[in-house]
PDB file of C-alpha atoms in Angstrom:
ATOM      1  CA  UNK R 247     123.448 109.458 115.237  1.00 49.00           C
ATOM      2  CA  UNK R 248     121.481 112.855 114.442  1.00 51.00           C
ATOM      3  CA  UNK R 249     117.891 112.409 113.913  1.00 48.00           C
ATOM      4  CA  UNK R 250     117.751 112.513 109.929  1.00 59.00           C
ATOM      5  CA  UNK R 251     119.713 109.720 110.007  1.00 62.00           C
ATOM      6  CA  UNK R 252     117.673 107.636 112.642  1.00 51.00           C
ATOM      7  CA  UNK R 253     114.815 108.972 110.543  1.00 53.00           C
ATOM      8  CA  UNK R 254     116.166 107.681 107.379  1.00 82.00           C
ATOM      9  CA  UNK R 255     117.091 104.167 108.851  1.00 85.00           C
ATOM     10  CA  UNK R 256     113.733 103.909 110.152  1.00 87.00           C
ATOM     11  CA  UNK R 257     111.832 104.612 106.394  1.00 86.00           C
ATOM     12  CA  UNK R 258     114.755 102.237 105.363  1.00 87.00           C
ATOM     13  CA  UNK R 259     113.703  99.708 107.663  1.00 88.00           C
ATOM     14  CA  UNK R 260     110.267  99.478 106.783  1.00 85.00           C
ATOM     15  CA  UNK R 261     110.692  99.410 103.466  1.00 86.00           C
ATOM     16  CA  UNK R 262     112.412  96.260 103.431  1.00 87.00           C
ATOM     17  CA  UNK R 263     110.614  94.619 105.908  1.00 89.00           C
ATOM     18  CA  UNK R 264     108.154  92.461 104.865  1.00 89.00           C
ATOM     19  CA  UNK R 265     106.606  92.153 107.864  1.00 95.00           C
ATOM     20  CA  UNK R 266     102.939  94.059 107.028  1.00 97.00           C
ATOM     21  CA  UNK R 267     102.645  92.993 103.696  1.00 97.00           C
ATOM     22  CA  UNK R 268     100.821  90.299 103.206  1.00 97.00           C
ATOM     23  CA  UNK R 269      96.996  89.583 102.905  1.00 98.00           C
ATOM     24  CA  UNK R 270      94.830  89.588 106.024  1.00 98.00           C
ATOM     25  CA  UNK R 271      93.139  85.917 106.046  1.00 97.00           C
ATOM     26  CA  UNK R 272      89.113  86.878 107.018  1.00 97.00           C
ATOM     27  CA  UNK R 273      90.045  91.148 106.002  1.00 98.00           C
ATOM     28  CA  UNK R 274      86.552  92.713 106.668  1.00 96.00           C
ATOM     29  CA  UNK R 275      87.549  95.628 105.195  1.00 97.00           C
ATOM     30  CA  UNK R 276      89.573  95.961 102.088  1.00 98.00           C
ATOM     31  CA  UNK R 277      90.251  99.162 100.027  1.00 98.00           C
ATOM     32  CA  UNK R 278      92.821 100.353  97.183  1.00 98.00           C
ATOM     33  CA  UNK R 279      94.726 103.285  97.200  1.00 97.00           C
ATOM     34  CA  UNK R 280      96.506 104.917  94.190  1.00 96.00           C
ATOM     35  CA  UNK R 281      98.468 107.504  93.320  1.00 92.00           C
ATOM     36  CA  UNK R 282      98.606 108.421  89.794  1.00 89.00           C
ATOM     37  CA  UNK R 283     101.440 110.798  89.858  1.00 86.00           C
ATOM     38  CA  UNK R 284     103.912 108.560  90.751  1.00 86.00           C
ATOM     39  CA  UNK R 285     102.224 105.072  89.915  1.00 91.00           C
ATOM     40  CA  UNK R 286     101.983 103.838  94.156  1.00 95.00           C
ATOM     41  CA  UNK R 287      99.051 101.306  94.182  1.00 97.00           C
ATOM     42  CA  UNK R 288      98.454  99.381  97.562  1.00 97.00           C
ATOM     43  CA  UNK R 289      95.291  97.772  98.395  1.00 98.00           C
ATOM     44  CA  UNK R 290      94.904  97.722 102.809  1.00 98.00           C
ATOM     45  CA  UNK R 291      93.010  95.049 104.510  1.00 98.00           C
ATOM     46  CA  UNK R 292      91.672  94.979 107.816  1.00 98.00           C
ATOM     47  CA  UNK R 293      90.484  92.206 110.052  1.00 98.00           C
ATOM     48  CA  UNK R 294      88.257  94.709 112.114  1.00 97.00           C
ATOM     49  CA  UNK R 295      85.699  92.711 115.069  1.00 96.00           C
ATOM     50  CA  UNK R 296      84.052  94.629 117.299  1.00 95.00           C
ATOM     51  CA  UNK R 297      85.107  97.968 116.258  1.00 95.00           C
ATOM     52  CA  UNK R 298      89.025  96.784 117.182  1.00 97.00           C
ATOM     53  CA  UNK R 299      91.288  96.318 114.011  1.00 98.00           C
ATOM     54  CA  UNK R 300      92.529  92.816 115.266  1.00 98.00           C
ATOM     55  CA  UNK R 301      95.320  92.029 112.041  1.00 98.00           C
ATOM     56  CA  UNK R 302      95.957  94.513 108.941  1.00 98.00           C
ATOM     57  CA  UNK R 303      98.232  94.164 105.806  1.00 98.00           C
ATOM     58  CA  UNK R 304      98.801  95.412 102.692  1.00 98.00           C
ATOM     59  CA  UNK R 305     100.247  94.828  98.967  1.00 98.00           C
ATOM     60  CA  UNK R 306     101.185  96.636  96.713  1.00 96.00           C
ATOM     61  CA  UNK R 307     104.105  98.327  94.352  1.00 95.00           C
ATOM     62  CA  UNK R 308     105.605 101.689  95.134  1.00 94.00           C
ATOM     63  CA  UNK R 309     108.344 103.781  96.352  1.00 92.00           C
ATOM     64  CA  UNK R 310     110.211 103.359  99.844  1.00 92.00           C
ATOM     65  CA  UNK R 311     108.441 106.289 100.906  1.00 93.00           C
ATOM     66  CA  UNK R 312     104.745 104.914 100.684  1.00 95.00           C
ATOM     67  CA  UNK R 313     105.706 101.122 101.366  1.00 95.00           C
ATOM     68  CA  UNK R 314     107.462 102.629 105.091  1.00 95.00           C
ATOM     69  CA  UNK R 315     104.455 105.160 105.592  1.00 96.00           C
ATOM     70  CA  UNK R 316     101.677 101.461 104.835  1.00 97.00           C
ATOM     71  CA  UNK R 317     103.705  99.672 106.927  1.00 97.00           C
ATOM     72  CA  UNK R 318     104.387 102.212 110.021  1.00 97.00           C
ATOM     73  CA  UNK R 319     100.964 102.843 109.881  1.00 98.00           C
ATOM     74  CA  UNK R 320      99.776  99.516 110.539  1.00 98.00           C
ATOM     75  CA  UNK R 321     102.398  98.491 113.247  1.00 98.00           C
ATOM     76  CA  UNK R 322     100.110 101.930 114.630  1.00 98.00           C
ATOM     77  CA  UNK R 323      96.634 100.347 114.084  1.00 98.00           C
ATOM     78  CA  UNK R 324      96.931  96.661 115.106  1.00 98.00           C
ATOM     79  CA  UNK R 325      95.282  96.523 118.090  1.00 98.00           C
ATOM     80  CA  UNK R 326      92.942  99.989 118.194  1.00 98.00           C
ATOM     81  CA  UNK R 327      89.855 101.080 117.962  1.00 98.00           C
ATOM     82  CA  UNK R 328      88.562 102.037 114.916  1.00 97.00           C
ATOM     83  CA  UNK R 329      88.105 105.375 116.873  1.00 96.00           C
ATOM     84  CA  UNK R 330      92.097 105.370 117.687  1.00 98.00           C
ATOM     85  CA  UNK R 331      92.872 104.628 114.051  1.00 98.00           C
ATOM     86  CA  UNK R 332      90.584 107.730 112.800  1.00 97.00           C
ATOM     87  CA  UNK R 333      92.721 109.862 115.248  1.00 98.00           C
ATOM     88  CA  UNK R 334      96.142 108.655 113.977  1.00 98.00           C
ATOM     89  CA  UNK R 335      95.199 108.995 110.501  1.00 98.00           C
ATOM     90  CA  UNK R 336      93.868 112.782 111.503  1.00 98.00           C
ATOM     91  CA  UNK R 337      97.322 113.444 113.434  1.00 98.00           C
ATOM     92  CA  UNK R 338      99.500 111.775 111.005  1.00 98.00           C
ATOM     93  CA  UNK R 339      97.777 114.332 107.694  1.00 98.00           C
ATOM     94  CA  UNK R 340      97.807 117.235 109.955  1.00 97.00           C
ATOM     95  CA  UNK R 341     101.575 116.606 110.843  1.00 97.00           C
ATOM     96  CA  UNK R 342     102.321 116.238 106.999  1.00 96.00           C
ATOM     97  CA  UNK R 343     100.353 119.835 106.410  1.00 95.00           C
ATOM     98  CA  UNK R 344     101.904 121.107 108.869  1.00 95.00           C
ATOM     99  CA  UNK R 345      98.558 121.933 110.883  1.00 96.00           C
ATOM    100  CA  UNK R 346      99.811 119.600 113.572  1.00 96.00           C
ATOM    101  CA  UNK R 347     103.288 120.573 114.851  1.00 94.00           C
ATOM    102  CA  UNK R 348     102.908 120.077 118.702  1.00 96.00           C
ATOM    103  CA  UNK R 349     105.573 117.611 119.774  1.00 94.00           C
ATOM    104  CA  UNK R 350     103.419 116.319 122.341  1.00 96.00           C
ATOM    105  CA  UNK R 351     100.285 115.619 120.287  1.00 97.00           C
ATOM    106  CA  UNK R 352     102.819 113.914 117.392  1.00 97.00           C
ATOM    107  CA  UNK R 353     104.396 111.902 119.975  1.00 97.00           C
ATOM    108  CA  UNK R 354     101.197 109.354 119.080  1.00 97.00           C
ATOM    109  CA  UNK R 355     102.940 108.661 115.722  1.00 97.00           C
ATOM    110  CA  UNK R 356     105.479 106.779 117.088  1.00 95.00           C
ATOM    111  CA  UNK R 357     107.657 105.557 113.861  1.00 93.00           C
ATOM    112  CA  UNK R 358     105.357 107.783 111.989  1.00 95.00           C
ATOM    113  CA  UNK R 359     107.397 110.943 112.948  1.00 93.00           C
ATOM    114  CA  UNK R 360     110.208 109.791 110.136  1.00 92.00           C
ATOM    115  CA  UNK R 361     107.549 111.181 107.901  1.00 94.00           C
ATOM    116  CA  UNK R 362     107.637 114.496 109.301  1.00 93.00           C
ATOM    117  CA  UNK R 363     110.100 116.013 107.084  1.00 90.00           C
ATOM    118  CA  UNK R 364     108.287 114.731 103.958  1.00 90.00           C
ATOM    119  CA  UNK R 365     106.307 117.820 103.331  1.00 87.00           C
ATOM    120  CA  UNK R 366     109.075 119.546 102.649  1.00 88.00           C
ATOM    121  CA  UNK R 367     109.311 117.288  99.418  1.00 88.00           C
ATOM    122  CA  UNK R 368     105.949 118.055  97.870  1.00 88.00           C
ATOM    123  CA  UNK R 369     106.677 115.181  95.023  1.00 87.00           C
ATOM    124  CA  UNK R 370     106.796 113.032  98.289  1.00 91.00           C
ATOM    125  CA  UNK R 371     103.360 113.981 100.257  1.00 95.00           C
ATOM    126  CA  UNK R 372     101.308 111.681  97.628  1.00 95.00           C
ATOM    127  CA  UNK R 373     103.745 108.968  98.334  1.00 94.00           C
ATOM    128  CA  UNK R 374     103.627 109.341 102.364  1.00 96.00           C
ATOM    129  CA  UNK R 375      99.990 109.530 102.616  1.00 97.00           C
ATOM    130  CA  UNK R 376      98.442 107.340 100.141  1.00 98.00           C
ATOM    131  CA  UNK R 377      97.935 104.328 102.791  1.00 98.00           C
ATOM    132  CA  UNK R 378      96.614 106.954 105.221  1.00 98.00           C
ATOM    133  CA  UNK R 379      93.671 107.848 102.998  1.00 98.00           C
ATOM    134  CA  UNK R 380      93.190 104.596 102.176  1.00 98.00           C
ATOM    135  CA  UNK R 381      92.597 104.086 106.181  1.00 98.00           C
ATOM    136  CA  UNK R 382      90.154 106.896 105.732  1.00 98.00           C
ATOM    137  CA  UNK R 383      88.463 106.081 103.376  1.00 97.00           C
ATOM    138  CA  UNK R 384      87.959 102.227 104.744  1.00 98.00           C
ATOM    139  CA  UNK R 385      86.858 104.038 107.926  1.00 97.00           C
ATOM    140  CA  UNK R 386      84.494 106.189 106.170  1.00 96.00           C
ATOM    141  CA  UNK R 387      82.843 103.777 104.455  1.00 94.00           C
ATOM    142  CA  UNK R 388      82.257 101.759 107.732  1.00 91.00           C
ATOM    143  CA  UNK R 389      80.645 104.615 109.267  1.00 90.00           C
ATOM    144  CA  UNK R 390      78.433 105.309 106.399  1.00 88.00           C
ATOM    145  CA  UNK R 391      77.516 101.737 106.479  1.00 84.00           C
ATOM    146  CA  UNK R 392      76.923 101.963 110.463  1.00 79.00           C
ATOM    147  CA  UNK R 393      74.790 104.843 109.674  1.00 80.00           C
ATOM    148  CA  UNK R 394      72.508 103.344 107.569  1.00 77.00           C
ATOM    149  CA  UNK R 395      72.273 100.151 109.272  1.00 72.00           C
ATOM    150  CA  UNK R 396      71.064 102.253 112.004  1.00 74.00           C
ATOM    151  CA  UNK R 397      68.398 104.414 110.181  1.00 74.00           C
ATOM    152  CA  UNK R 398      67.254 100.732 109.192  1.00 72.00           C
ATOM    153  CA  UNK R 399      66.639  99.644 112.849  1.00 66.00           C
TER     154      UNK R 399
END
């Protein structure tokens, strides 16, 4: 088996699985992502406690490209730091620009690296990252919120 094919049969894979998608009972964090070019919608929810993502899912409608890149992503997360999710997210975008192409450094992405060849499909790119910067922007916002809790104290 070459590795387009394993590639392809792991975006398969996740597309079908149901396995991430599903609301998070107690989510801490919730946050929808769209993407208005091809009509992709998922809303991510974390159960984060003490700055470890402890259970994540998602739901949604969209293509086999973004429903595989939600749920890769959060077989990735479970379990990290909200630190170690930041870092994926920043490895997985800069593999998909093509500002990250050191094998070593993608090796991280586990699963994720069936994306790699996306951005040579630039209808595709929306599709592969939209549960990535929904991840950001859920991680953002905690920050900002840790921020100003701080200036408070």
């Amino acid at each position: 088996m070459n590795l387009n094919s394993l590639y392809s049969e792991i975006i398969t894979e996740h597309n079908r699985s149901n396995h991430n998608k599903h609301s998070v009972e107690g989510a801490n964090a919730i946050e929808k992502g769209h993407n208005p070019s091809c009509g992709d919608e998922i809303q991510l929810e974390l159960k984060i406690r003490d700055g470890v993502i402890e259970d994540a899912g998602y739901t949604g409608v969209g293509c086999a490209v973004s429903q595989a890149s939600a749920s890769i992503m959060i077989d990735l997360i479970k379990g990290k730091t909200l630190l170690e999710a930041k870092q994926l997210a920043d490895t997985f975008l800069g593999m998909i620009k093509r500002e990250i192409t050191d094998e070593k450094q993608l090796e991280v992405l586990e699963d994720a690296l069936a994306l790699k060849n996306i951005s040579n499909m630039p209808s595709r790119v929306k599709c592969a990252v939209l549960a990535w910067h929904t991840l950001k922007e859920i991680l953002e916002n905690r920050e900002k919120e840790k921020r100003k809790y701080d200036r408070r104290r």
